[in-house]
Coordinates of C-alpha atoms and ligand atoms in Angstrom, one line a residue:
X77 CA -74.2 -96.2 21.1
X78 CA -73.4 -93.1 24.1
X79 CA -73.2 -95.7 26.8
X80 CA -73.3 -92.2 28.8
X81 CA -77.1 -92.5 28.6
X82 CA -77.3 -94.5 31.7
X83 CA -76.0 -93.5 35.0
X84 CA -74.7 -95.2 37.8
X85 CA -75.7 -94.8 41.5
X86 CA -72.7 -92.5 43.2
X87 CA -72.8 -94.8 46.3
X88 CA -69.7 -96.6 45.1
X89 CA -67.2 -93.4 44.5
X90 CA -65.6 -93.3 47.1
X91 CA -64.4 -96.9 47.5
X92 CA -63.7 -97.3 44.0
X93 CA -61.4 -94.4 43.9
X94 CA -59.5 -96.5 46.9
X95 CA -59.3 -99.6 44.8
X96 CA -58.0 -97.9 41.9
X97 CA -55.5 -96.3 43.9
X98 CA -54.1 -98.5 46.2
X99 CA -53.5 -100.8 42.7
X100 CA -51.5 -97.9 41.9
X101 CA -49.4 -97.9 45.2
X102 CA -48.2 -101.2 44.8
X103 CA -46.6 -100.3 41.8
X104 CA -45.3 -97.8 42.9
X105 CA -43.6 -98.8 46.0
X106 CA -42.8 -101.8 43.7
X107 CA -40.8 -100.3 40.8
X108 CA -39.9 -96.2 41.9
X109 CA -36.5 -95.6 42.7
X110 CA -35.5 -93.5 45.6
X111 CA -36.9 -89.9 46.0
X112 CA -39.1 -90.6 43.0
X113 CA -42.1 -92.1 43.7
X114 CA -44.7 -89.1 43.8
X115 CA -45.6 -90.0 39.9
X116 CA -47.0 -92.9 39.2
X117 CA -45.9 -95.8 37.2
X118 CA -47.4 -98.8 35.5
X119 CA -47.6 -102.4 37.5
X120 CA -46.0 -105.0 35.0
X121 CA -49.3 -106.3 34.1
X122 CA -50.3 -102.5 32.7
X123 CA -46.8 -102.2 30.8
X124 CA -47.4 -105.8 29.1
X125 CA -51.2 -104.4 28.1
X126 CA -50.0 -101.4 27.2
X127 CA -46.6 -102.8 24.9
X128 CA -49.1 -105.0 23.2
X129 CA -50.7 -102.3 21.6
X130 CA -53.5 -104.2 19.4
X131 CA -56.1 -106.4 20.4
X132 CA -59.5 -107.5 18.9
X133 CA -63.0 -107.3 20.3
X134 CA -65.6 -110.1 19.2
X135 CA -69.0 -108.8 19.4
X136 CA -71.2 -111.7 18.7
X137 CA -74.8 -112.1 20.4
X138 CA -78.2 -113.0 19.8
X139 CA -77.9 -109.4 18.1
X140 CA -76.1 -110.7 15.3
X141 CA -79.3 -112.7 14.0
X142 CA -81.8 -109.8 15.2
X143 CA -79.6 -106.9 13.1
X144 CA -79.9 -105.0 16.4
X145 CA -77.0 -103.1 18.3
X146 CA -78.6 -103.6 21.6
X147 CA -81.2 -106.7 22.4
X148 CA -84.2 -105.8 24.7
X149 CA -83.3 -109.1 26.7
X150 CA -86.8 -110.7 25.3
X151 CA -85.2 -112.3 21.9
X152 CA -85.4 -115.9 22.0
X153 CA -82.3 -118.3 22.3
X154 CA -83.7 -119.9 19.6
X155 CA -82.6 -117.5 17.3
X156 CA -78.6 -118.0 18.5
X157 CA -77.3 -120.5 15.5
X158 CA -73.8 -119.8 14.5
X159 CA -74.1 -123.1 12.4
X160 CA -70.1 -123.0 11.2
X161 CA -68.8 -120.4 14.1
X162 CA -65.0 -121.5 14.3
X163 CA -62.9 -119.5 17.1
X164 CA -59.8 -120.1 15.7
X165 CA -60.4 -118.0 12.0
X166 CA -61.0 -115.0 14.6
X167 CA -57.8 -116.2 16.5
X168 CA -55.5 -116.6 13.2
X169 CA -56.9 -114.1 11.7
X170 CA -55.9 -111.8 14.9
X171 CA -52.9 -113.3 15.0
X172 CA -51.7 -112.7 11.7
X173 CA -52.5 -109.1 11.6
X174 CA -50.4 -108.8 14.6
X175 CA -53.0 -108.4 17.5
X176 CA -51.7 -109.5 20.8
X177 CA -55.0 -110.9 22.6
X178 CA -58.6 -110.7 21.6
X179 CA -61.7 -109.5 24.5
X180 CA -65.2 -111.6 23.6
X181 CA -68.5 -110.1 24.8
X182 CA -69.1 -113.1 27.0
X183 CA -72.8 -111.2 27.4
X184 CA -74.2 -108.1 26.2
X185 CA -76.8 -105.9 27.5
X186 CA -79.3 -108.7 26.4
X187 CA -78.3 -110.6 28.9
X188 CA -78.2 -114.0 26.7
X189 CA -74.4 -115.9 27.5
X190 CA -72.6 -117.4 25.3
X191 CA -71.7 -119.8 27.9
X192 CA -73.4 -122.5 29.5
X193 CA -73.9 -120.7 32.7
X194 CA -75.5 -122.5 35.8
X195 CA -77.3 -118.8 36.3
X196 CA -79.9 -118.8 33.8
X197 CA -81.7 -120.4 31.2
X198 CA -81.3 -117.6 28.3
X199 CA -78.0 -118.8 27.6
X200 CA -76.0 -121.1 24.5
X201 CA -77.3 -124.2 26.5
X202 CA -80.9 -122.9 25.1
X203 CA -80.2 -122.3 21.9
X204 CA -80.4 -124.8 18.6
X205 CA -76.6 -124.3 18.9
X206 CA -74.7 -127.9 19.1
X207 CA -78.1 -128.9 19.9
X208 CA -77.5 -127.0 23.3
X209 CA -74.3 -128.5 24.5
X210 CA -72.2 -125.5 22.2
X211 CA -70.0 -123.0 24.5
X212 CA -68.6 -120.0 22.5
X213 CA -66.6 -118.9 25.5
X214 CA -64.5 -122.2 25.5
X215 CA -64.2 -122.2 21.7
X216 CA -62.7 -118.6 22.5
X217 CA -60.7 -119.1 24.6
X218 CA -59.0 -122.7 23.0
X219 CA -58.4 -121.1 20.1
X220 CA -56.6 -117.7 21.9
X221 CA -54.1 -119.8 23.2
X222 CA -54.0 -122.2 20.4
X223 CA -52.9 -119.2 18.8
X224 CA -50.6 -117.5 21.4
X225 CA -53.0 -114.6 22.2
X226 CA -54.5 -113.0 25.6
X227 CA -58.1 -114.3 26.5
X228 CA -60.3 -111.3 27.7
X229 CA -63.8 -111.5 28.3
X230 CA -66.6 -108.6 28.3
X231 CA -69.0 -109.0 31.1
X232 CA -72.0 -106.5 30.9
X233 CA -73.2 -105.5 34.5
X234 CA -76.2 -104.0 32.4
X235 CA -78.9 -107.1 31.8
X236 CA -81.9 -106.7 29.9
X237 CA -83.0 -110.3 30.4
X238 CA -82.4 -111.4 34.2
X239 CA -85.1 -110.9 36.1
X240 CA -83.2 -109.8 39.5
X241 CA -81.6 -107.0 37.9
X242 CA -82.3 -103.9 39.6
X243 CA -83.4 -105.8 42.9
X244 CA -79.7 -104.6 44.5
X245 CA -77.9 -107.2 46.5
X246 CA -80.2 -110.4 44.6
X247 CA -78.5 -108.6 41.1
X248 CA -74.9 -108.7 42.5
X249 CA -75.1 -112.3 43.6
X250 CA -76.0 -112.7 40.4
X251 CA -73.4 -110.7 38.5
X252 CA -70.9 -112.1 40.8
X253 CA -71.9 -115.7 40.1
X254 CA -71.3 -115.3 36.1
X255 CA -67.9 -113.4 36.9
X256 CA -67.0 -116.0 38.7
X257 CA -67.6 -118.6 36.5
X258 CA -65.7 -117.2 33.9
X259 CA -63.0 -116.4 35.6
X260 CA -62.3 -120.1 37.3
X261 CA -63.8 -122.3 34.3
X262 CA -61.6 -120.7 31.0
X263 CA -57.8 -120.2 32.3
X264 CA -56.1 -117.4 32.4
X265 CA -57.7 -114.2 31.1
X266 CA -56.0 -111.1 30.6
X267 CA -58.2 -108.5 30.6
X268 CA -61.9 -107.7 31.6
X269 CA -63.8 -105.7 30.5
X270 CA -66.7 -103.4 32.3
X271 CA -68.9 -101.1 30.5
X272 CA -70.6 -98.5 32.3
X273 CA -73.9 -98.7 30.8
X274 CA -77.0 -98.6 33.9
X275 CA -80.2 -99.0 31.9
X276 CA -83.5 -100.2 33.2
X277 CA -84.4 -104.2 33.5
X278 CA -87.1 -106.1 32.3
X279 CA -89.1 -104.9 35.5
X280 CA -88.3 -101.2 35.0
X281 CA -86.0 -100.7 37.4
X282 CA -82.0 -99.8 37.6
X283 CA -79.5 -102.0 39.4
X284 CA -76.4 -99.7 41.7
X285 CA -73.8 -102.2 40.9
X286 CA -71.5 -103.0 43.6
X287 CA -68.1 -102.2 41.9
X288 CA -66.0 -103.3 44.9
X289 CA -67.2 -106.3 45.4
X290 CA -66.7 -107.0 41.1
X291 CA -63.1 -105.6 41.5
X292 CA -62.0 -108.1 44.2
X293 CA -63.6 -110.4 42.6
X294 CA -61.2 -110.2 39.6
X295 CA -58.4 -108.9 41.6
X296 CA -58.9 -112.5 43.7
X297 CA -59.4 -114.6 40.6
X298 CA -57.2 -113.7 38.3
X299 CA -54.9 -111.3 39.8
X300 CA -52.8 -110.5 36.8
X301 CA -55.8 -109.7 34.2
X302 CA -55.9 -105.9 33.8
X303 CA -59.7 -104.4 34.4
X304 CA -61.2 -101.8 31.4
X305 CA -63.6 -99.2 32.9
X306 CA -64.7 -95.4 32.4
X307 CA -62.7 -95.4 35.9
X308 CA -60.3 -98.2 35.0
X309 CA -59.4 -99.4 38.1
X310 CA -56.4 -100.8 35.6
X311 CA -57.5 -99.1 31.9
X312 CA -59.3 -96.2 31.4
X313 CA -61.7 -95.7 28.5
X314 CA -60.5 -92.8 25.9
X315 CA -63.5 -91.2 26.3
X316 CA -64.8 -91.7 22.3
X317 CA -65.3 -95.0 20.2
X318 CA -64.0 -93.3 17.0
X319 CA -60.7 -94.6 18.0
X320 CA -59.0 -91.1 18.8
X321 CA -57.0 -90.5 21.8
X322 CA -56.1 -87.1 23.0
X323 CA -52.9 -85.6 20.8
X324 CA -51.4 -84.3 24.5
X325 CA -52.6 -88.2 26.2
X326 CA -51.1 -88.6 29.6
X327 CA -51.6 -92.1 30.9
X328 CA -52.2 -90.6 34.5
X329 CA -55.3 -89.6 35.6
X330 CA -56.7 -87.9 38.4
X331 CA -59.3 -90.8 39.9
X332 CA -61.9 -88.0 40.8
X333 CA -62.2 -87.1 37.3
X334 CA -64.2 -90.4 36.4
X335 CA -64.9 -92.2 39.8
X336 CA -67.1 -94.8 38.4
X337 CA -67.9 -96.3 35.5
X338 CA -70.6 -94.7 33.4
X339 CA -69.8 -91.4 35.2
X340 CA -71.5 -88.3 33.1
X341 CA -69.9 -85.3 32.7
X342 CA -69.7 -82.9 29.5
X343 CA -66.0 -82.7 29.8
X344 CA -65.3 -86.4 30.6
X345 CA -64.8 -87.3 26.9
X346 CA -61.6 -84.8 27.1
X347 CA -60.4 -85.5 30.5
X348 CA -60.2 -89.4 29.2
X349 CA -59.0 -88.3 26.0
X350 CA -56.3 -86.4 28.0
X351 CA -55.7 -87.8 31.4
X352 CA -54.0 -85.9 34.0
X353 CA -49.9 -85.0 34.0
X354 CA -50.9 -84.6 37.8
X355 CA -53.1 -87.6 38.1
X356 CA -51.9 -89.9 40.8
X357 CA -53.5 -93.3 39.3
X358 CA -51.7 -94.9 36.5
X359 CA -54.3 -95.8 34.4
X360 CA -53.7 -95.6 30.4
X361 CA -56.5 -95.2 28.0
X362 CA -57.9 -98.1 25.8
X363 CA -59.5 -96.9 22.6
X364 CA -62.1 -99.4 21.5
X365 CA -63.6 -98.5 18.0
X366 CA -65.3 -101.0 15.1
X367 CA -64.0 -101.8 11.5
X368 CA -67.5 -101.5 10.7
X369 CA -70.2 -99.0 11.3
X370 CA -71.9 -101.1 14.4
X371 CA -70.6 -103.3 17.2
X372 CA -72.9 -106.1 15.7
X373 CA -72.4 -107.8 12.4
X374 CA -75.3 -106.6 9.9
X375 CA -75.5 -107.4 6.0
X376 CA -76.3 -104.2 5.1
X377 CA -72.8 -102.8 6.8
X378 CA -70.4 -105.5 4.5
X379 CA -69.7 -102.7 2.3
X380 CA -68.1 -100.1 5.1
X381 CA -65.9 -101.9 6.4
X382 CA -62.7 -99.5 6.9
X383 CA -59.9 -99.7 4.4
X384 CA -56.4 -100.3 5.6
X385 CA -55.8 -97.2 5.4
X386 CA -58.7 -96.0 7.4
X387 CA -56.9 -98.7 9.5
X388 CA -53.5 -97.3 9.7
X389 CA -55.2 -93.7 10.6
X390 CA -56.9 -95.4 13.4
X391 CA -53.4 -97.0 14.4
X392 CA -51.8 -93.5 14.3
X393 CA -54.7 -92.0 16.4
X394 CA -54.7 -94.3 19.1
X395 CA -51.4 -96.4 19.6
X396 CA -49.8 -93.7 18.1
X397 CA -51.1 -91.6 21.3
X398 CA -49.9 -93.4 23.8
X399 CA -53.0 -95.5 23.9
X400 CA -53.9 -99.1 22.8
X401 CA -56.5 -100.1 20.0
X402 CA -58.9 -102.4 20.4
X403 CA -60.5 -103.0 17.3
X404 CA -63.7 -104.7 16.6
X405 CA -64.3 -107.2 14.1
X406 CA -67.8 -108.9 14.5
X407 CA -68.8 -112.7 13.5
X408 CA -71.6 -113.0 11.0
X409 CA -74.0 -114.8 11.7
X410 CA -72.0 -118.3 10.4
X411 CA -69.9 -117.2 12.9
X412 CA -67.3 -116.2 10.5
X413 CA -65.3 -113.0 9.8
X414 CA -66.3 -111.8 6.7
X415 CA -63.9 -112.3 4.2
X416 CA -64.2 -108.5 3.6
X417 CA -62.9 -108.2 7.1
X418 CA -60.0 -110.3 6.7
X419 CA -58.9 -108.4 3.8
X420 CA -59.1 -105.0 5.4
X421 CA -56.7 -106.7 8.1
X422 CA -54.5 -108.1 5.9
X423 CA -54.1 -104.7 3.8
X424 CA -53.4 -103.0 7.4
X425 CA -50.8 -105.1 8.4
X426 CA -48.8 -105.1 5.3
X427 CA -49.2 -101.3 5.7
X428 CA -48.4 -101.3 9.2
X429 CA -45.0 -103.9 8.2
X430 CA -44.4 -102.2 5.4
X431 CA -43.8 -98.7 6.7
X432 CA -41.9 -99.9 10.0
X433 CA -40.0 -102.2 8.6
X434 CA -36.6 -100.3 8.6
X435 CA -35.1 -97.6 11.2
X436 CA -33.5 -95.3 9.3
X437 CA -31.6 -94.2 12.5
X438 CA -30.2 -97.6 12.8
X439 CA -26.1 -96.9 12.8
X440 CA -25.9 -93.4 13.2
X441 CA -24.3 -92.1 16.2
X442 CA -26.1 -90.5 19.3
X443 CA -25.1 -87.6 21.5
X444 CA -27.1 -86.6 24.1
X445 CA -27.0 -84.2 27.1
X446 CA -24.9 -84.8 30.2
X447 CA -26.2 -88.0 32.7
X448 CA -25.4 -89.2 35.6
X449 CA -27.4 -92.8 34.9
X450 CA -25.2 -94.7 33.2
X451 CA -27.2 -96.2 30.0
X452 CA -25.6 -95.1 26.2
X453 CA -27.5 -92.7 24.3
X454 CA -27.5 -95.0 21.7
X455 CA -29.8 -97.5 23.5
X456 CA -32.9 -95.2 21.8
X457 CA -31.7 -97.0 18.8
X458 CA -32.3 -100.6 20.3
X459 CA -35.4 -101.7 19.3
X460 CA -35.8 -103.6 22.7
X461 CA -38.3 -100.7 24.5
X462 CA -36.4 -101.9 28.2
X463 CA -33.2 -100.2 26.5
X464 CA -33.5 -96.4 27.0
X465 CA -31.3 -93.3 27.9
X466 CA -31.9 -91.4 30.7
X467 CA -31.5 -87.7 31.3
X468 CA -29.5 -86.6 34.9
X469 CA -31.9 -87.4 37.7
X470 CA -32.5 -84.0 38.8
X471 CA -32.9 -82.9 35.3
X472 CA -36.3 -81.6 33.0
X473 CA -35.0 -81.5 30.4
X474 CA -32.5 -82.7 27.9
X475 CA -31.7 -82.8 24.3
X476 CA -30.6 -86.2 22.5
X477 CA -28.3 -85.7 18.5
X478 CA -28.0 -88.1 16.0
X479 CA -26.0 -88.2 13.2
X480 CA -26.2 -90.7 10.5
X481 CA -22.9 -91.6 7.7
X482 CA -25.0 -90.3 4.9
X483 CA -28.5 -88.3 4.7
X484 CA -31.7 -90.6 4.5
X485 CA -35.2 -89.7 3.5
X486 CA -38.1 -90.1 6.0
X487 CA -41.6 -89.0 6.7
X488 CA -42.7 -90.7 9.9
X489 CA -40.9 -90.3 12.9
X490 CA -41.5 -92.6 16.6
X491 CA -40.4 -91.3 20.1
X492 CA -41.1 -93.6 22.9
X493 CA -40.5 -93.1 26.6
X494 CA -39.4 -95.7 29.2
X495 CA -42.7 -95.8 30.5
X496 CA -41.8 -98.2 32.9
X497 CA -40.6 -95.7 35.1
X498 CA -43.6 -93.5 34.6
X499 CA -45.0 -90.9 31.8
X500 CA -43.0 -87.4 32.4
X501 CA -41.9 -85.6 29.2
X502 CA -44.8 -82.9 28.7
X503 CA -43.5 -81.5 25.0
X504 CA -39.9 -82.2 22.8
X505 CA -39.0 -80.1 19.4
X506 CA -37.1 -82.0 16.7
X507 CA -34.7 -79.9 14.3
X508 CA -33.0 -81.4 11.6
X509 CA -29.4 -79.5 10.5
X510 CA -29.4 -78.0 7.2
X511 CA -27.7 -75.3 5.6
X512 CA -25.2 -74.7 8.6
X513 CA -28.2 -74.6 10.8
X514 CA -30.9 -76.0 13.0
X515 CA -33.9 -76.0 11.4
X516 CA -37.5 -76.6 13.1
X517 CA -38.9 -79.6 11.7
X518 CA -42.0 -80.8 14.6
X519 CA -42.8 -79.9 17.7
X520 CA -45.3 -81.9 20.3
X521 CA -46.2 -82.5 23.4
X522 CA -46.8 -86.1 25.7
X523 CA -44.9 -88.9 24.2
X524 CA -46.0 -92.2 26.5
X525 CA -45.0 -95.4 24.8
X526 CA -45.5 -94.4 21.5
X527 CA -46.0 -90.7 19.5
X528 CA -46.1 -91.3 15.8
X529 CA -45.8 -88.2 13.7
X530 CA -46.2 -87.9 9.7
X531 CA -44.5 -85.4 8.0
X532 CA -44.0 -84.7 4.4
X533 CA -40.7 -86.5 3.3
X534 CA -37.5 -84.8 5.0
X535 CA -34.0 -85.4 3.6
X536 CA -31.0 -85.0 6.5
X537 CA -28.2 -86.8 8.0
X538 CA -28.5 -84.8 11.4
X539 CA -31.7 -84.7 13.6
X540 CA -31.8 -83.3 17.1
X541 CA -34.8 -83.6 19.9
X542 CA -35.3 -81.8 22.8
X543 CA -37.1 -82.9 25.9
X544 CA -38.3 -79.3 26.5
X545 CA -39.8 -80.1 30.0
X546 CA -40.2 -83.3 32.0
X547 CA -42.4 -83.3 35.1
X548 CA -39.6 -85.5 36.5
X549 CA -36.5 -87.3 34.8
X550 CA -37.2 -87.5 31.2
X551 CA -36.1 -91.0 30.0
X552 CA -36.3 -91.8 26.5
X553 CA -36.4 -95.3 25.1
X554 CA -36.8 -95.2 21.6
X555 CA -36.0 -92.8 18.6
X556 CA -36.8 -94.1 14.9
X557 CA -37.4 -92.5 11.4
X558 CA -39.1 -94.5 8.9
X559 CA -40.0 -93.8 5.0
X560 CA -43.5 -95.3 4.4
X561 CA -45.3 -94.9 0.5
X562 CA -46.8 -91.8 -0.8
X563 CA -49.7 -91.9 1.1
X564 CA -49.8 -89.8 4.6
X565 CA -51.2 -91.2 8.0
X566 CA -52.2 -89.2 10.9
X567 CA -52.7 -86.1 12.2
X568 CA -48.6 -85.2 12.2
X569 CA -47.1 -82.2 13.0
X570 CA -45.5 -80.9 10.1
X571 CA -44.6 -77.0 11.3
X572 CA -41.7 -75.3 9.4
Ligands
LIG623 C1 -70.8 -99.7 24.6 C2 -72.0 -100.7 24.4 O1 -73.2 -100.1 24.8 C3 -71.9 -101.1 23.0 O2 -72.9 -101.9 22.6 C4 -70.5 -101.8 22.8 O3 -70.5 -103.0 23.5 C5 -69.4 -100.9 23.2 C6 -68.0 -101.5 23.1 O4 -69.6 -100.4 24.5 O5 -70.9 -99.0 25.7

């Protein structure tokens, strides 16, 4: 669906920008050393988000039993009857694929909650559900942390159903009134999430949502839950739902260049994609995308779900990027997974396990260009991503040698930045030695928290990267080369 369809009043640019910024300033001013604190950095609660790098989005709505992928708001709630739903198979299921927290549409554009909400009738408390007295959001969020995982929650601003929508401030109180219900009633939640989408209501007219007022809601409620918008204020949409970040993905962003959620531009899908070396919001990109063809769970899609290896592409596109996945896996109308589903995560993860299970690196020796922060060059070898070497302060660039005992075989390779101190290298070269020489084996350009390349296999014992340019100290935290099966991932780099 091109939730760009529907536009948002521009009443609330200008204060948005503000909030998203002034988020940004107290990280700033809490984590930048001395003379560095021009470029921004992430607050802990974006590094945790961001070092999680999986989670999984639960669509499930009265959709599910209509087969649509957006309810007009008049379905009935008798139709909502998940008769075996069971939130903890979508929790262990997460869980043992290796997803960190899991984001349920709490309500869609239909408006129906899967809550029972003191707001409105078209909610779980009407349906044949339990007999009424069912709550999907508690079941959720139980069986999260029954399970160790994040609780998120999708709220959409856009209702089809409730008649105040589009009457302005009656809408907010409203909106404000189901936030806040979710956000005192279910624990902690880790991250919300706002879609842009600004359609029409059941009496034809458009609501201007009133983002500040949404914002400190959150911010007040739950201070440490990270906020997913077009325009962040905390994550920032990638800009496709194919699950493709920008190759060159900068997790700063310029907060003029989407100001509001549901902003429409031609260019905004790149801009997201991309971000901003020059952006002064931290704000890194989420990329939300399906396993199946729709958001909703529909019979006639069982047989498309993604394979794990469609899987492992979609990992190397997005987390691989420097972004996170969020990957949706819908409930049927049981309100199961499909086994189908299951199977296609399973295969993933013992892809995913499978090919990272061993740095070849590990043991080999690490030189790297003169410092004057005292951390060993060897710390890119600690798997621990707090461990990193850092180039001399004044310095943009450097070049980091490694040199293993014997020569191993690999075809993926991992860079990681100490993103805790911000995002700066803009492009590296690896060469590997052979023949008495250096020989070009990649080049690229942002690294973030994670750039995965694939290659076709390389045999060496020596391997140099350079940090060609940093905007500001490049610091590297992680350096890894890893020998997966025949089978190639990824859009790599692979220039001789
Ligand atoms: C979009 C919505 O319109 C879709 O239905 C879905 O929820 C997706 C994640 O966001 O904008």
């Amino acid at each position: 669906m091109d939730r760009r369809r529907f536009l948002l009043a521009g009443s609330a640019v200008a204060s948005l920008s503000a909030l998203g910024m002034s988020r940004t300033s107290r990280a700033d001013t809490a984590l930048a050393p001395a003379g560095n604190a021009a470029r921004p950095r992430p607050t802990p609660q974006q590094l945790h988000w961001q070092r999680d790098e999986l989670a999984m989005f639960v669509h499930l709505t009265v959709n599910t039993f209509t087969g649509k992928e957006w309810g007009d708001g008049t379905e009935s709630p008798d139709i909502f009857n998940p008769r075996k739903l069971d939130a903890r198979q979508w929790a262990r299921t997460a869980k043992q694929a290796g997803f960190r927290s899991m984001i349920l549409t709490a309500k869609h554009h239909d408006g129906f909650c899967l809550w029972p909400t003191a707001t409105t009738q078209h909610s779980v408390k009407s349906s044949p559900w339990k007999n009424g007295h069912g709550d999907v959001v508690r079941e959720f969020t139980d069986a999260c942390r029954a399970e160790g995982l994040g609780a998120g929650l999708y709220l959409s601003p856009w209702d089809r159903n409730a008649k105040v929508y589009g009457s302005g401030e009656a809408y907010n109180d409203y909106y404000i009134a189901q936030l806040t219900e979710l956000l005192t009633h279910y624990g902690k939640i880790v991250e919300v999430w706002f879609d842009g989408a600004n359609g029409e209501g059941p009496n034809g007219r458009k609501q201007a949502y009133d983002w500040p007022r949404i914002h400190a809601t959150v911010r007040k409620l739950q201070p440490d839950a990270v906020m997913f918008s077009d325009a962040g204020p905390d994550v920032r949409w990638i800009g496709d739902e194919k699950g493709v970040a920008g190759e060159t993905c900068w997790s700063s962003i310029n907060p003029a260049s989407a100001p509001y959620p549901g902003y429409d531009r031609p260019w905004i899908g790149d801009l997201l994609g991309h971000g901003d070396p020059h952006g002064s919001a931290w704000r890194p990109g989420e990329s939300d995308v399906s396993i199946r063809p729709g958001w909703f769970w529909h019979p006639e899609e069982n047989d498309k779900v993604r394979s794990p290896d469609e899987l492992m592409e979609l990992y190397f596109s997005s987390v691989g990027r420097n972004s996170k996945l969020l990957l949706n896996v819908p409930p049927n109308r049981d309100g199961l997974f499909e086994d189908s589903d299951i199977a296609a995560l399973q295969g993933f993860t013992a892809k995913r396990t499978g090919l990272f299970a061993t740095n070849l690196l590990q043991g080999a020796s690490v030189q790297a260009s003169s410092s004057d922060i005292a951390h060993p060059a060897s710390s890119v070898l600690d798997a621990n991503p707090d461990a990193y070497w850092s180039a001399a302060r004044s310095a943009r660039n450097a070049w980091l040698e490694i040199e293993l005992p014997q020569a191993i075989e690999f075809d993926t390779l991992e860079l990681g930045e100490a993103i805790a101190f911000g995002q700066n290298i803009a492009n590296y070269r690896v060469e590997t030695w052979n023949d008495g020489a250096w020989q070009p084996l990649t080049w690229g350009t942002t690294i973030g928290h994670k750039k995965l390349v694939r290659m076709d296999p390389v045999r060496t014992s020596r391997l140099r990267l350079t940090l060609e340019f940093g905007y500001d100290t490049p610091r590297l935290a992680s350096i890894a080369a890893y020998r997966g099966p025949d089978r190639r991932y990824g859009p790599g780099h692979n220039e001789k």
